[in-house]
GROMACS .gro file of C-alpha atoms in nm:
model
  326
    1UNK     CA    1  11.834  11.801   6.641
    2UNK     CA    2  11.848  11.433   6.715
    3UNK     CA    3  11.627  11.209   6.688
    4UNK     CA    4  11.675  11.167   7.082
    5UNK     CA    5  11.634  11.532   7.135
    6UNK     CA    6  11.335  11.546   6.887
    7UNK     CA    7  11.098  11.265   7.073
    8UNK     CA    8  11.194  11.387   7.413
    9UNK     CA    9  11.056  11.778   7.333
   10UNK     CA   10  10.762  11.661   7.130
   11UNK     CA   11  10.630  11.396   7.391
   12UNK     CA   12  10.723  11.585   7.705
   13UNK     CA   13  10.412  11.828   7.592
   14UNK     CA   14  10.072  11.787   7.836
   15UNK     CA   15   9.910  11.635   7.581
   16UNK     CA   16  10.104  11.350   7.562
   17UNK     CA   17  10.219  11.302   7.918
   18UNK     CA   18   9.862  11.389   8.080
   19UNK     CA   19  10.032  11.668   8.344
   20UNK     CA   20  10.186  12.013   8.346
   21UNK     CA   21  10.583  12.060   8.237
   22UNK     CA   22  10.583  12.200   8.628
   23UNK     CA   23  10.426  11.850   8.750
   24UNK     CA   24  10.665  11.677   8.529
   25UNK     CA   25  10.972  11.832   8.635
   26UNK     CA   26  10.911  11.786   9.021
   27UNK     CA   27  10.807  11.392   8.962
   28UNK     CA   28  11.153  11.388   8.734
   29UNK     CA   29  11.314  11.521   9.063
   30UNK     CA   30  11.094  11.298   9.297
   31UNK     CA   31  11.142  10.986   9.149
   32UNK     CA   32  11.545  11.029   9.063
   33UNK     CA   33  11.686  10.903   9.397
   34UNK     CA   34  11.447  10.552   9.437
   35UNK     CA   35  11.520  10.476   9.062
   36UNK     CA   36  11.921  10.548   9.123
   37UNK     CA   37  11.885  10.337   9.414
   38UNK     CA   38  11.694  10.076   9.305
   39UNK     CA   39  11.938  10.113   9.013
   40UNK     CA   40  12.288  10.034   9.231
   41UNK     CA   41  12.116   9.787   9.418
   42UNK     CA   42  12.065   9.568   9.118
   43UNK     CA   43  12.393   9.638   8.966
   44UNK     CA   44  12.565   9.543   9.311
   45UNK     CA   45  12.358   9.219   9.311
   46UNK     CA   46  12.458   9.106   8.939
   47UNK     CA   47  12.823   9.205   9.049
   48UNK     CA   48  12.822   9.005   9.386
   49UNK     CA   49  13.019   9.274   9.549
   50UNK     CA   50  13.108   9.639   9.516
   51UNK     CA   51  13.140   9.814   9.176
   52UNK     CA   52  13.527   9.751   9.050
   53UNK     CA   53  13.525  10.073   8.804
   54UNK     CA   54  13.554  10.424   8.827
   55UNK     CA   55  13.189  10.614   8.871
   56UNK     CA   56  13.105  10.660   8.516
   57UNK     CA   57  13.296  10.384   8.386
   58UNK     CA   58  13.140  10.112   8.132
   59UNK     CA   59  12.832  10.144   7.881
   60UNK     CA   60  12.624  10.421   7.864
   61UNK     CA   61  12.251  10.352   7.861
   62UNK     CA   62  12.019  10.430   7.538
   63UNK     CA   63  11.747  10.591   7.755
   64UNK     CA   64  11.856  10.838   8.004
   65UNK     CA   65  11.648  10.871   8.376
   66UNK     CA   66  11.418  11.179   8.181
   67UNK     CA   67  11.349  10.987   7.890
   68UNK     CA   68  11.211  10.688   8.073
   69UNK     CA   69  11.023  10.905   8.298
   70UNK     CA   70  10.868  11.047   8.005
   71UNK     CA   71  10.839  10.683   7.780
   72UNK     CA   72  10.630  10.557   8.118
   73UNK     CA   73  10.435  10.901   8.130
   74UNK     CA   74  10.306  10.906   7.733
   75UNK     CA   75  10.234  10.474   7.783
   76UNK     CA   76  10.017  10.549   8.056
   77UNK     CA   77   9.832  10.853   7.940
   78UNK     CA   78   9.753  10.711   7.577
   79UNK     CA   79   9.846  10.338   7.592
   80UNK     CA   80  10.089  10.369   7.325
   81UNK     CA   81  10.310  10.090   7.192
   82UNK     CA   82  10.599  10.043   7.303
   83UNK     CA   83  10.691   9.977   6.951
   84UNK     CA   84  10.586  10.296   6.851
   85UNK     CA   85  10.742  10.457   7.126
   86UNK     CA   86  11.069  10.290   7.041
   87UNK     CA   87  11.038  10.415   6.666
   88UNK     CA   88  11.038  10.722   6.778
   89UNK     CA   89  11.324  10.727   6.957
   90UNK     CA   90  11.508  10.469   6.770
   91UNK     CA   91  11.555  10.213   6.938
   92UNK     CA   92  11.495   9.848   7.044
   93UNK     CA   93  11.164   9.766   7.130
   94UNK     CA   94  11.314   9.590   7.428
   95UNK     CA   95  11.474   9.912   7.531
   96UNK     CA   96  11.147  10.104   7.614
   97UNK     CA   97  10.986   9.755   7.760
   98UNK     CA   98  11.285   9.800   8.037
   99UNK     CA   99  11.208  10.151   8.092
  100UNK     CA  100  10.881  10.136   8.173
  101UNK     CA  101  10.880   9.841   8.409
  102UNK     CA  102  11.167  10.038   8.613
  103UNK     CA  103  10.960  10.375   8.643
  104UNK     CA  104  10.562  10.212   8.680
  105UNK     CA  105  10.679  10.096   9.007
  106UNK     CA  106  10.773  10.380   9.111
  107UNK     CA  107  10.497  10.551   9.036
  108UNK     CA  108  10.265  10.317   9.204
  109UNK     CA  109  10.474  10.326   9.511
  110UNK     CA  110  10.418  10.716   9.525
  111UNK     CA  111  10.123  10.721   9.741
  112UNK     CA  112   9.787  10.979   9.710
  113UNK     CA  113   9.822  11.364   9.765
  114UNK     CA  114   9.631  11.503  10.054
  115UNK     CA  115   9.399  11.802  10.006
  116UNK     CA  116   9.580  12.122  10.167
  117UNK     CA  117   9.910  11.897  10.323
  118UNK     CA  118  10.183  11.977  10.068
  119UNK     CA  119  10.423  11.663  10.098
  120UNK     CA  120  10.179  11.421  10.336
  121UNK     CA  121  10.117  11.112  10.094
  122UNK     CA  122   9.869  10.824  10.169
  123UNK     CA  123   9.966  10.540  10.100
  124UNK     CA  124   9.735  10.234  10.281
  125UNK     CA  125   9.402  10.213  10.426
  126UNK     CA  126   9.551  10.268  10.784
  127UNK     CA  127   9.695  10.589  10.670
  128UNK     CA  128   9.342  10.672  10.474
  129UNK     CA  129   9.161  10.649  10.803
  130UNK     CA  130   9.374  10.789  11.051
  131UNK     CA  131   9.351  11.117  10.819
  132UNK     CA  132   8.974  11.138  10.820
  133UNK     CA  133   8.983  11.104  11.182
  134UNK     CA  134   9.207  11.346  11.175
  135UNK     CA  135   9.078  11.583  10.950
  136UNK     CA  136   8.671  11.499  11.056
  137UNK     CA  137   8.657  11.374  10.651
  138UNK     CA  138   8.366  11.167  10.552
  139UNK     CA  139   8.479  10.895  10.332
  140UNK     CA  140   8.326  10.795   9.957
  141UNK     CA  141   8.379  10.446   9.862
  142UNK     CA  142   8.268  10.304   9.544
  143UNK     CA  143   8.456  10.001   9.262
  144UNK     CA  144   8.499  10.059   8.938
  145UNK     CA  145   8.588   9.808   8.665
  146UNK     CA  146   8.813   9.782   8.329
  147UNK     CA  147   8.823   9.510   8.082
  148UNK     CA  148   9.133   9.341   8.041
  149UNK     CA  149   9.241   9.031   7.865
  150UNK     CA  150   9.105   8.692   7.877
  151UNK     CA  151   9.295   8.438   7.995
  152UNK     CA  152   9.390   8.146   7.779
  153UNK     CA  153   9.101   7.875   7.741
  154UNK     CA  154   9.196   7.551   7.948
  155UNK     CA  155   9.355   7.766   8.266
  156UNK     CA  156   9.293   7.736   8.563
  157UNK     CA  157   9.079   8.011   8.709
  158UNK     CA  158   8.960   8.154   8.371
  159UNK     CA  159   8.599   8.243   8.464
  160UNK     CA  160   8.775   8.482   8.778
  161UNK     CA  161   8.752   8.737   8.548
  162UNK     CA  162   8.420   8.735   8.436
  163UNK     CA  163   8.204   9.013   8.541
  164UNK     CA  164   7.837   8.995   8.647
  165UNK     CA  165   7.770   9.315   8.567
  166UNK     CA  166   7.955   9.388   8.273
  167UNK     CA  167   7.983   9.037   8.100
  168UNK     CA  168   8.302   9.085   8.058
  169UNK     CA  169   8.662   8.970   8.193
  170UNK     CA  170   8.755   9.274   8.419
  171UNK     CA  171   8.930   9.344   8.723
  172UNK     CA  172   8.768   9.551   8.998
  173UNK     CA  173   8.962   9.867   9.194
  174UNK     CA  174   8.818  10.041   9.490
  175UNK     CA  175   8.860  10.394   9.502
  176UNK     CA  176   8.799  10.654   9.807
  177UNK     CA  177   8.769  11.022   9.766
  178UNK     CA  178   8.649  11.341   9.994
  179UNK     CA  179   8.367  11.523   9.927
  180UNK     CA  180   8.494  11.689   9.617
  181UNK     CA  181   8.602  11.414   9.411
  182UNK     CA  182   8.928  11.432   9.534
  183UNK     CA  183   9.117  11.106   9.523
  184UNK     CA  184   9.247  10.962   9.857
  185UNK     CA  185   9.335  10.551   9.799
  186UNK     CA  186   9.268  10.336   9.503
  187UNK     CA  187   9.333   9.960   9.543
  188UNK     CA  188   9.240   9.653   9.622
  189UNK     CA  189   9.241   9.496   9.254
  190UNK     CA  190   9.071   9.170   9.240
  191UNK     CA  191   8.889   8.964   8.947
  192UNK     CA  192   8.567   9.145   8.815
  193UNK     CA  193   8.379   8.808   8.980
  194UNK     CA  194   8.466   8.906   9.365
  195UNK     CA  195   8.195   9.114   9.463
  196UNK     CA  196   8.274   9.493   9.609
  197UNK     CA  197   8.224   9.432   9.924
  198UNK     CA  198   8.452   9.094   9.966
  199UNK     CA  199   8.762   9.289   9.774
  200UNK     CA  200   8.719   9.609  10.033
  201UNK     CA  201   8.697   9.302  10.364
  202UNK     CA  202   9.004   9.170  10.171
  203UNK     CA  203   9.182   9.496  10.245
  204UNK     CA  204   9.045   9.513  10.619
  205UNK     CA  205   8.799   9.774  10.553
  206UNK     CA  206   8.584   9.631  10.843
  207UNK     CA  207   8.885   9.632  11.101
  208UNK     CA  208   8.946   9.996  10.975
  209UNK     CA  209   8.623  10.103  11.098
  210UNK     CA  210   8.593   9.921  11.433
  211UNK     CA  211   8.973  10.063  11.476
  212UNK     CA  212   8.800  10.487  11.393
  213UNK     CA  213   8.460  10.470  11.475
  214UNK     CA  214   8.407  10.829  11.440
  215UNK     CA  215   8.469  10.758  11.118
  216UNK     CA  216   8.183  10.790  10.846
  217UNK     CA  217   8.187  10.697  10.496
  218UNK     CA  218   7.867  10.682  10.207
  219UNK     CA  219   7.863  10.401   9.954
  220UNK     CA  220   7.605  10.253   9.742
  221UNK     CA  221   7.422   9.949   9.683
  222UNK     CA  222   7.712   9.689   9.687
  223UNK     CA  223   7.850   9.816  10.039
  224UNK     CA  224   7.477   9.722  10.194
  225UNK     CA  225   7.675   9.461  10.418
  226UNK     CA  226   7.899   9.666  10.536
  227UNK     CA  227   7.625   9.973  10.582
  228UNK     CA  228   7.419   9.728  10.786
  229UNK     CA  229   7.738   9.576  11.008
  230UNK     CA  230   7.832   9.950  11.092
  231UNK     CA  231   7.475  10.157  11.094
  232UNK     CA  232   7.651  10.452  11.274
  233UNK     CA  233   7.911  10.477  11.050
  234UNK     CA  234   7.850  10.385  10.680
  235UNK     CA  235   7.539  10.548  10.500
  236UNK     CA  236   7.393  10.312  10.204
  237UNK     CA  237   7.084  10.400  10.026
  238UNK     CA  238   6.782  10.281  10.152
  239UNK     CA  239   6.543  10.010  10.047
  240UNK     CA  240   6.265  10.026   9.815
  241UNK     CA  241   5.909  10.014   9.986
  242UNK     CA  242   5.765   9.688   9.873
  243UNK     CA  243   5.502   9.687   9.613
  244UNK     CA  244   5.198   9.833   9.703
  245UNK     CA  245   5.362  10.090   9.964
  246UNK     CA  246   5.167  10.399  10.056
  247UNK     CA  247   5.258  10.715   9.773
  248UNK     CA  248   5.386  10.882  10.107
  249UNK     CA  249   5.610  10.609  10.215
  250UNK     CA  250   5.768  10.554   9.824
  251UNK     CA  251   5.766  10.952   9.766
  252UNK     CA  252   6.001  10.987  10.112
  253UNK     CA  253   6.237  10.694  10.018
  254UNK     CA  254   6.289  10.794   9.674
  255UNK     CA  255   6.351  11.169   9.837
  256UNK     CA  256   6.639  10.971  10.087
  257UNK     CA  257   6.844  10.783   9.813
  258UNK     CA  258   6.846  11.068   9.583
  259UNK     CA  259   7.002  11.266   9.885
  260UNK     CA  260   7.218  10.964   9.938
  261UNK     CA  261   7.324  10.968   9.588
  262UNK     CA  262   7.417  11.359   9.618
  263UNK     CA  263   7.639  11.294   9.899
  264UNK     CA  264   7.850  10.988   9.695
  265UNK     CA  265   7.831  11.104   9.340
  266UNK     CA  266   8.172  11.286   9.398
  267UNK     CA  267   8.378  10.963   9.432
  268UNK     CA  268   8.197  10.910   9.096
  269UNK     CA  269   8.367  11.198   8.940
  270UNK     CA  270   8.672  11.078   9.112
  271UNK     CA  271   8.644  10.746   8.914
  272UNK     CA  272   8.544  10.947   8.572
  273UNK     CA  273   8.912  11.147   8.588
  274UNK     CA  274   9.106  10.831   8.651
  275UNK     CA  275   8.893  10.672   8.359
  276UNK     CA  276   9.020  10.994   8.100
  277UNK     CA  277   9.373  10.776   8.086
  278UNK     CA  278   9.347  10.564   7.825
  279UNK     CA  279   9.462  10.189   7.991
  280UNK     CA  280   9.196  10.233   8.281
  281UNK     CA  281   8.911  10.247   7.978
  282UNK     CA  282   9.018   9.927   7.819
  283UNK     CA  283   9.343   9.788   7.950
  284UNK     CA  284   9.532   9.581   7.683
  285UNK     CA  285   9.876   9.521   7.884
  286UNK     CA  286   9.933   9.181   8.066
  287UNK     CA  287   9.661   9.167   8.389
  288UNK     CA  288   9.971   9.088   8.637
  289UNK     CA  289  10.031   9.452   8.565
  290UNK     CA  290   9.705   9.604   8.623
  291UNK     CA  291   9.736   9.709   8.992
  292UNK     CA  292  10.061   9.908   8.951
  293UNK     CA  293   9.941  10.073   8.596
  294UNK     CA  294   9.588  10.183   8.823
  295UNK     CA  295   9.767  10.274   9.110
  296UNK     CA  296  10.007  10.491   8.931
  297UNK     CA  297   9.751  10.680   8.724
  298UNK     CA  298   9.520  10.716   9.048
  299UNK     CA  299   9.781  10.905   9.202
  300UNK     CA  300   9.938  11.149   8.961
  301UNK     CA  301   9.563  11.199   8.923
  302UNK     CA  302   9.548  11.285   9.316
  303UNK     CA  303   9.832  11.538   9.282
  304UNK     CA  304   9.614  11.762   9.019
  305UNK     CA  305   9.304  11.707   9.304
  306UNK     CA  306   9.486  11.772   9.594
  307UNK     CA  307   9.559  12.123   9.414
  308UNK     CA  308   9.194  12.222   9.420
  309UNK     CA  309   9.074  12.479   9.726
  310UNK     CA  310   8.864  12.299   9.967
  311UNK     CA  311   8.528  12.444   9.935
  312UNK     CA  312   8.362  12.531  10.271
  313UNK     CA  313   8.010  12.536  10.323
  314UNK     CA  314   7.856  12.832  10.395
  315UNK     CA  315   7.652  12.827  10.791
  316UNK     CA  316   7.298  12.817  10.745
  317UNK     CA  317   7.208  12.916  11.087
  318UNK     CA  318   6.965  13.228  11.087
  319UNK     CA  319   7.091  13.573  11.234
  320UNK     CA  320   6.774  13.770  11.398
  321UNK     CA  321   6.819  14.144  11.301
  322UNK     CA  322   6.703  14.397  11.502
  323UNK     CA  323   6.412  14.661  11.488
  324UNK     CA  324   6.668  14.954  11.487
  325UNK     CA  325   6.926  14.819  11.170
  326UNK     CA  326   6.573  14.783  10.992
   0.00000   0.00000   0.00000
């Protein structure tokens, strides 16, 4: 067995890619015709015109279409070197650089599964809405954040990064899920400085909701802007009683948020299974390719989510029985 042969059965395992050999053959098959096409379009722009040889013709590429599927797969699950990816495959480090900036985009570009709609991707915040009106869905929105490099001292814009919170240079993503966890958008990636709230208005959030007002979505603390701009439609946690607040009044508002909480915790979880690939725990790629790297995990994340039975709850309304069935 070649060496070839050797790297492309060892790392096409789940533990290295992150998905199921089923999952990986069907994104194989997905993503063939964009990359071929993306593929002839560059080659026709080099050229200036139409291709002069016989299909076929010319040098043959180190890395077949499978192979870089799978290089972009094992990078993003684990983080790995492309270095040490190209050692195992022997080649140029360059080699598996090119690979993975062809098939990342691609992957970001996929869109998010939707929960019991084989083939329906979503793939903006229009489309994200218009489904939960739809579908009578009750949106979770909450922003996560991963460290990433800091920029060069003496740059322009270096403090961007730096996160309140964390104290660290991060960049912020916005996820939304369903009730169960399951992942329907991820975006809006700005410096970990913007607050929550500005990066979702950034995205048109706002305009989303005036455009579905039977809409309804639950966030948390940082959304209180938006929860108070649209009190019919977005559920934040209510204030603390000030000091000195009857026992009744604090005992009923601590009752509310932890209710509150129970509704949003999902898109929690939703976060916590994008955060089990390794470059959304500590990202250590340039930050210019943040977004797509996010975006891309986010969704083959939504695929495995999407799979999941929708759990209905069970009526709670009370059936009188009769003297007789006694």
């Amino acid at each position: 067995m070649t060496t070839k042969e050797w790297a492309r059965a060892a790392l096409s395992h789940p533990t290295f890619t992150g998905i199921s050999h089923a999952h990986l053959g069907g994104l194989i098959e997905e993503l063939a015709a964009p990359w071929t096409a993306r593929r002839q379009s560059a080659l026709q722009e080099r050229r200036g015109g139409k291709r002069r040889q016989q299909p076929g013709a010319g040098p043959k590429r180190d890395l077949v279409f499978t192979d870089r599927v799978l290089v972009t797969m094992v990078h993003l699950r684990h983080q790995l070197p492309h270095a040490a990816l190209a050692e195992l495959y022997g080649l140029e480090r360059s080699t598996i650089t090119r690979a993975i900036a062809e098939i990342r985009p691609l992957l970001a570009e996929r869109g998010f599964a939707v929960p019991d709609r084989p083939g329906v991707r979503l793939r903006t915040l229009t489309d994200v809405f218009a489904y939960a009106a739809a579908e009578n869905v009750t949106l979770r929105i909450d922003g996560t954040e991963t460290q990433v490099r800091r920029p060069k001292a003496h740059r322009p814009g270096r403090c961007a990064f730096v996160s309140g919170n964390r104290k660290q240079n991060t960049m912020k993503t916005t996820t939304v899920s369903d009730s169960q966890g399951r992942t329907l958008w991820s975006g809006a990636d700005p410096p970990g400085r913007m607050h929550d709230q500005t990066a979702m208005r950034t995205e048109g959030i706002a305009e989303q909701l005036r455009l579905h007002s039977q809409v309804k979505a639950e966030v948390d603390e940082g959304y209180r802007g938006l929860a108070n701009e649209f009190p019919d439609q977005v559920s934040a946690p209510p204030k603390e009683p000030k000091e000195g607040a009857p026992l009744g009044e604090q005992y009923a508002c601590r009752e509310m948020r932890r209710r509150q909480s129970s509704a949003r915790i999902c898109v929690e979880h939703a976060n916590a299974e994008h955060k089990q690939w390794r470059p959304l725990q500590r990202f250590l790629g340039r930050r210019e390719h943040y977004p797509a790297t996010h975006r891309a995990i986010a969704a083959l994340v939504s695929d495995r989510a999407a799979q999941r039975a929708t759990r209905r709850k069970p009526s709670t309304e009370l059936v009188p029985v009769s003297m007789t069935a006694c």
